[in-house]
Tab-separated table of C-alpha atoms and ligand atoms in Angstrom:
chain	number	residue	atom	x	y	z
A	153	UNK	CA	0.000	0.000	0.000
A	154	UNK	CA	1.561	3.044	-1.019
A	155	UNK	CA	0.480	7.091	-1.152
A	156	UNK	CA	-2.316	9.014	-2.476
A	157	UNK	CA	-3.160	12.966	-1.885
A	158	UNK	CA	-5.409	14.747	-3.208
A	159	UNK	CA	-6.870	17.966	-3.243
A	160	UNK	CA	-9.978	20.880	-3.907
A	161	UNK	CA	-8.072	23.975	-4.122
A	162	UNK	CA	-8.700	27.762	-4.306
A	163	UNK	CA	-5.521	27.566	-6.762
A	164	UNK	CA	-3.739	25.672	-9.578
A	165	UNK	CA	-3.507	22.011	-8.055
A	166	UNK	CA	-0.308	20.401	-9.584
A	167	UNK	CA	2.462	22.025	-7.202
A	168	UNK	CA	0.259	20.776	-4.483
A	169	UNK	CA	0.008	17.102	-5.602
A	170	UNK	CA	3.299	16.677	-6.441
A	171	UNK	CA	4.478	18.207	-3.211
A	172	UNK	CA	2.031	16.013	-1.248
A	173	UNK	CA	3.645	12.787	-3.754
A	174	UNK	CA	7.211	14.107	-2.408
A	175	UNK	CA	6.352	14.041	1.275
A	176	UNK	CA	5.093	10.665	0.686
A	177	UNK	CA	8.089	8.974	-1.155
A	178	UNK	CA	9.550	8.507	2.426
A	179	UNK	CA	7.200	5.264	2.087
A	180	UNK	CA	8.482	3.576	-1.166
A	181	UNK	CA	7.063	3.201	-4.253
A	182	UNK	CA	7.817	2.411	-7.664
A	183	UNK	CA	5.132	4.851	-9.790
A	184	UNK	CA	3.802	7.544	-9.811
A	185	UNK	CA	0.968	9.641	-11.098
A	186	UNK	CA	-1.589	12.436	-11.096
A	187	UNK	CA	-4.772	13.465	-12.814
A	188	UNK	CA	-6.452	16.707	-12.754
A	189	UNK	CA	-9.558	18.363	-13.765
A	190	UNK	CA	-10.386	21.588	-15.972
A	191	UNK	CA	-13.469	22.539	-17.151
A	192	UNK	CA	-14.935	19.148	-18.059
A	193	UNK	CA	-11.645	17.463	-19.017
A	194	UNK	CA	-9.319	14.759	-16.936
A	195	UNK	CA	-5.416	15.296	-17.964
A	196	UNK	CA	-3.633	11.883	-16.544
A	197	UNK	CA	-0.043	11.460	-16.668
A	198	UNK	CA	2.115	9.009	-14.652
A	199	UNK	CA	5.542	7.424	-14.707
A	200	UNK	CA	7.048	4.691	-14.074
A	201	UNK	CA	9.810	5.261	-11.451
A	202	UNK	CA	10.730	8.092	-9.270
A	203	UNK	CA	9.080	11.027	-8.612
A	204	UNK	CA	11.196	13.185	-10.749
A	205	UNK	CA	10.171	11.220	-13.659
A	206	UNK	CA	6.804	12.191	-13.386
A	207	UNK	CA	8.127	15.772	-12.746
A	208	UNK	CA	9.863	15.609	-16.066
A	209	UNK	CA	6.881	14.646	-17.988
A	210	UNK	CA	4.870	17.260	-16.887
A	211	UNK	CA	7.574	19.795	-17.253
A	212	UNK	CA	6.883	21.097	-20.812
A	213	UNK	CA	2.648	20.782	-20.250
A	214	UNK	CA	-0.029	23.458	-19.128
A	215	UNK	CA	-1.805	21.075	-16.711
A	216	UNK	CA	-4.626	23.553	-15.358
A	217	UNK	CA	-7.336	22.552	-12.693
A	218	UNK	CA	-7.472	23.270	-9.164
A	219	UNK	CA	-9.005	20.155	-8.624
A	220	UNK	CA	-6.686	16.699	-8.409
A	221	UNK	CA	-5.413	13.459	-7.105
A	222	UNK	CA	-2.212	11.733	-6.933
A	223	UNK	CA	-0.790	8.435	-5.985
A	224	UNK	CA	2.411	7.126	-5.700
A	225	UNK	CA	2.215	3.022	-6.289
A	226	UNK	CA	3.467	-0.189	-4.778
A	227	UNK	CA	2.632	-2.991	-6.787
A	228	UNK	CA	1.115	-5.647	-5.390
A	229	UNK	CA	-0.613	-6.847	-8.571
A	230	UNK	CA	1.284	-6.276	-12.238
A	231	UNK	CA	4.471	-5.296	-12.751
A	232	UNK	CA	5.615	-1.916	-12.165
A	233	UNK	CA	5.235	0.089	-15.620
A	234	UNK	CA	3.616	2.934	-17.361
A	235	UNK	CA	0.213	1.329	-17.924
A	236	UNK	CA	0.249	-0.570	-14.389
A	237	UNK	CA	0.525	3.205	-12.679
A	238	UNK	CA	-2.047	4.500	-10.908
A	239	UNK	CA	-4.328	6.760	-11.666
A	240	UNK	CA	-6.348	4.464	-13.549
A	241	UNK	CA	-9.637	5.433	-15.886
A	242	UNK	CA	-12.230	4.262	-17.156
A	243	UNK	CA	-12.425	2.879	-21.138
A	244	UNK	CA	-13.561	6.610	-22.082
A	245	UNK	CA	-11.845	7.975	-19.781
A	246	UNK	CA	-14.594	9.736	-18.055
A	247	UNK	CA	-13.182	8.594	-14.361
A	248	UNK	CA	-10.331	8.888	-12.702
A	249	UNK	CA	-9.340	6.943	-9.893
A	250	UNK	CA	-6.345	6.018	-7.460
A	251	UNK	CA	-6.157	2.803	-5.256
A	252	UNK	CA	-4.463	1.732	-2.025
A	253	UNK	CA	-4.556	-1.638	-0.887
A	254	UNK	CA	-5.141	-5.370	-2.707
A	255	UNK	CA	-8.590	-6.188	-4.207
A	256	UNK	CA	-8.712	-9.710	-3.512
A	257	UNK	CA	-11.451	-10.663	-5.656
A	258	UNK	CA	-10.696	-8.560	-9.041
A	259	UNK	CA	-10.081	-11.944	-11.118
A	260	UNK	CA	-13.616	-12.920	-11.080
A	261	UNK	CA	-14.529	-9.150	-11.119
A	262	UNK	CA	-12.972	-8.799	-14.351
A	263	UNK	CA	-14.242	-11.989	-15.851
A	264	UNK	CA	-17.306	-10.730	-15.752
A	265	UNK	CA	-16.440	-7.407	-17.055
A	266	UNK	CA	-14.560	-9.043	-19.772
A	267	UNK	CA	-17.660	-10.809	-20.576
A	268	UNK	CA	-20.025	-7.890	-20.710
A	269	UNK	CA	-17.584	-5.916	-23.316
A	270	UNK	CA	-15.030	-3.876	-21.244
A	271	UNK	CA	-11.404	-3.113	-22.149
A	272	UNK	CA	-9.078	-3.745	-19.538
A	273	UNK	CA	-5.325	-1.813	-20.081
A	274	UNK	CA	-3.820	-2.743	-17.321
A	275	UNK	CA	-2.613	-5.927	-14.737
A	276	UNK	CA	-4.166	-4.456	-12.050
A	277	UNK	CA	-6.627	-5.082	-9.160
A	278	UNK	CA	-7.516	-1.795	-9.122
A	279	UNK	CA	-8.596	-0.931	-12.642
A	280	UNK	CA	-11.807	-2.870	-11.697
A	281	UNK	CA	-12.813	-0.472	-9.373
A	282	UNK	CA	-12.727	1.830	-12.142
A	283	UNK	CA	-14.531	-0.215	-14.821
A	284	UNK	CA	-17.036	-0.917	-12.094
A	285	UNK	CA	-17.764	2.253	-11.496
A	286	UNK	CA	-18.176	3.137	-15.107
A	287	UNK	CA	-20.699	0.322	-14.990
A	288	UNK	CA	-22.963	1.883	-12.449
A	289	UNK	CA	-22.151	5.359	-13.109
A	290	UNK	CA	-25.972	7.109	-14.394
A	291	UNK	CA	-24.802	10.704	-13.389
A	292	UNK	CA	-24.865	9.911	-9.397
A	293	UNK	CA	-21.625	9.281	-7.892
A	294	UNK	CA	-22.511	8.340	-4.760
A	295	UNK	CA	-25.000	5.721	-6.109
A	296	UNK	CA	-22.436	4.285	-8.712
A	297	UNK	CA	-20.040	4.344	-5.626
A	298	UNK	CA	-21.882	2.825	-2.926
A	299	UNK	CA	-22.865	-0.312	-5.952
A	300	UNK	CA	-19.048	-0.815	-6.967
A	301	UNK	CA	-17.623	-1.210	-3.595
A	302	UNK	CA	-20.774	-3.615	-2.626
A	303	UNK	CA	-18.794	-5.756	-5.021
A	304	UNK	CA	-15.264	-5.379	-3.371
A	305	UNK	CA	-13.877	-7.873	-1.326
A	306	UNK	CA	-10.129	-6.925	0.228
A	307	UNK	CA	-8.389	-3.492	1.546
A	308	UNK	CA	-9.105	-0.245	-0.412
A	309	UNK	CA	-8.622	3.527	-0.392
A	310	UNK	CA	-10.004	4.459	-3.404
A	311	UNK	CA	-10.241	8.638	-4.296
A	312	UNK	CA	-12.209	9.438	-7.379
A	313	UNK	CA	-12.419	12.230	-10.563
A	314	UNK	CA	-15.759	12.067	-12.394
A	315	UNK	CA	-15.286	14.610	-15.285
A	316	UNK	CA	-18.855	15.575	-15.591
A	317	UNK	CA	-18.318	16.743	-11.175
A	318	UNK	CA	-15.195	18.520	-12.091
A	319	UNK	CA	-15.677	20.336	-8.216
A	320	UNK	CA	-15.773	17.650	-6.483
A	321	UNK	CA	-13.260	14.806	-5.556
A	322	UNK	CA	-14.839	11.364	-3.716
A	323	UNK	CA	-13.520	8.841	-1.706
A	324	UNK	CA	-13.992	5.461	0.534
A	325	UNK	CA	-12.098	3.395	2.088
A	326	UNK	CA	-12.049	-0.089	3.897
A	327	UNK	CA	-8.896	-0.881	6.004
A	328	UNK	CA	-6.715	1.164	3.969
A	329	UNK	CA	-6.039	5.068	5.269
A	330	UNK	CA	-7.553	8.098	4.547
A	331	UNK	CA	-7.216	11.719	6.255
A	332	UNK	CA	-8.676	14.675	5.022
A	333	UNK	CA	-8.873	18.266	6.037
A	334	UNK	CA	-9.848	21.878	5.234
A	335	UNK	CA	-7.597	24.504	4.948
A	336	UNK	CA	-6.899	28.132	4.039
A	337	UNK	CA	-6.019	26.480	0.443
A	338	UNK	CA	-8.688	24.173	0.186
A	339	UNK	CA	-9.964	20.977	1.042
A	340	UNK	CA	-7.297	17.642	1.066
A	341	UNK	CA	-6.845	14.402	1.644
A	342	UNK	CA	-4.310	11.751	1.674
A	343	UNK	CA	-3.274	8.449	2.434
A	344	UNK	CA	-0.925	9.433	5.072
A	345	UNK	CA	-0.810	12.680	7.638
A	346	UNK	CA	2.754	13.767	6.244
A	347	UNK	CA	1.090	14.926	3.440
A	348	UNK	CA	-0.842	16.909	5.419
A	349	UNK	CA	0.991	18.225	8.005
A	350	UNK	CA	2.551	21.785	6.373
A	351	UNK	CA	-0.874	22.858	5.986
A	352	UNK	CA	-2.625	22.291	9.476
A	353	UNK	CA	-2.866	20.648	12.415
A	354	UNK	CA	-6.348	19.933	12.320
A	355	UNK	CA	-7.861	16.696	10.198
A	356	UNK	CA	-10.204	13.787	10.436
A	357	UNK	CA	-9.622	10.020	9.774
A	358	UNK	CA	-12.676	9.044	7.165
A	359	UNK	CA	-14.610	6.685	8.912
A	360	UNK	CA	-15.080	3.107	7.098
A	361	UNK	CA	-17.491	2.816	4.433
A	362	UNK	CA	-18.268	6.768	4.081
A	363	UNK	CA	-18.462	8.528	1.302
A	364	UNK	CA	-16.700	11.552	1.333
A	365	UNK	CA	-16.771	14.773	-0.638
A	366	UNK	CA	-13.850	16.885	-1.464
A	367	UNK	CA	-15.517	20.549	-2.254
A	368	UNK	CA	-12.968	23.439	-2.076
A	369	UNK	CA	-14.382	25.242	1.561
A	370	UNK	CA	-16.645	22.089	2.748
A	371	UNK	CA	-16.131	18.730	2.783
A	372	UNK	CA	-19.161	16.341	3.043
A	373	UNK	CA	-19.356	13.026	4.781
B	231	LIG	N1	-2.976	-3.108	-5.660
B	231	LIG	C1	-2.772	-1.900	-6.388
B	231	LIG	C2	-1.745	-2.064	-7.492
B	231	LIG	O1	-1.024	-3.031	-7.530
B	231	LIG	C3	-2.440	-0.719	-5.480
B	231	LIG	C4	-1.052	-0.813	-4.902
B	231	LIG	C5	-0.781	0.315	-3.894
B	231	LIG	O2	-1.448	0.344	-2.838
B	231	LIG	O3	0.119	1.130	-4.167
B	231	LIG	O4	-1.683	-1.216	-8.341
């Protein structure tokens, strides 16, 4: 299980994930990657490798949004590469989504999937979360939310983009970590208080099986 950070902000969000990905590399990983929102648009890069890889990618790009996750990844299921990185959308890449922990039953998960006509891109357990939630996804998040994880057996901290919400950044967890806060430059979360920390002393741990919502000055629960 590795990082994720995310954030609502009052400002451009890209220096804030990647300096939320940096205070997380403390942990390991082997990828990393970020998506962002503008207007009604998800920009996704990610990297194999360190940090600075990532960093060098997005170097020559105008990534705009001030709404955006991040993740840094540990494998636990596929090899570490480009397509294996996290975040992860959906086949029309309409969600955006980053994953701690080990879904234990995405084999049979993705045989059905398979079955019904989806695309899968990557070795991952956690790309069925997204192609689950691109199957129940009708234009209510919490509703195509609450249906996917009903599915999920295993450990998850799953943070979510939908590109028609572009205010608005979701999450739920089982197991695996989440903290979240508000602050003078908007709402966060991550995996892991360090993340946190330069920005306030004051957070919450997201209580099991909640859905929460990222908004820039509120956060609901
Ligand atoms: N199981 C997921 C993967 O292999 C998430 C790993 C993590 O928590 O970093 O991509």
């Amino acid at each position: 299980m590795c990082g994720i950070t995310a954030i609502s902000a009052n400002k451009e969000a890209l220096p804030f994930l990647l300096q939320g990905l940096e205070k997380l590399e403390y942990r390991g990983y082997d990828s990393a990657g970020i998506t962002t929102i503008e207007g009604n648009h998800l920009f996704t890069k990610k990297a194999k490798g360190r940090l600075q890889n990532l960093k060098d990618l997005l170097k020559d790009e105008n990534v705009l949004g001030h709404v955006g996750i991040g993740h840094t990844r540990w494998a636990t299921h596929g090899i570490p590469s480009n397509l294996n990185s996290h975040p992860h959308t959906n086949n029309d890449e309409t969600i955006s989504l980053v994953h701690n922990g080990i879904i234990e039953n995405y084999r049979e998960l993705k045989e059905i999937l398979i079955l019904q006509g989806y695309q899968f891109h990557s070795e991952t357990d956690s790309e069925v979360a997204a192609a689950l939630l691109n199957h129940y996804y009708k234009g209510d998040p919490k509703e195509a939310i609450k249906k996917t994880v009903s599915k999920l057996k295993g450990t998850f901290a799953l943070v979510i983009l939908f590109e028609d919400q572009p205010d608005v950044i979701y999450s739920i967890r089982n197991v695996s970590p989440i903290v979240a806060t508000i602050c003078k430059e908007g709402a966060m979360l991550a995996s892991d208080l360090t993340a946190l920390c330069r920005f306030t002393n004051e957070y919450f741990v997201v209580p099991e099986y909640h859905i929460l919502e990222l908004h820039k000055d509120h956060v609901v629960l």
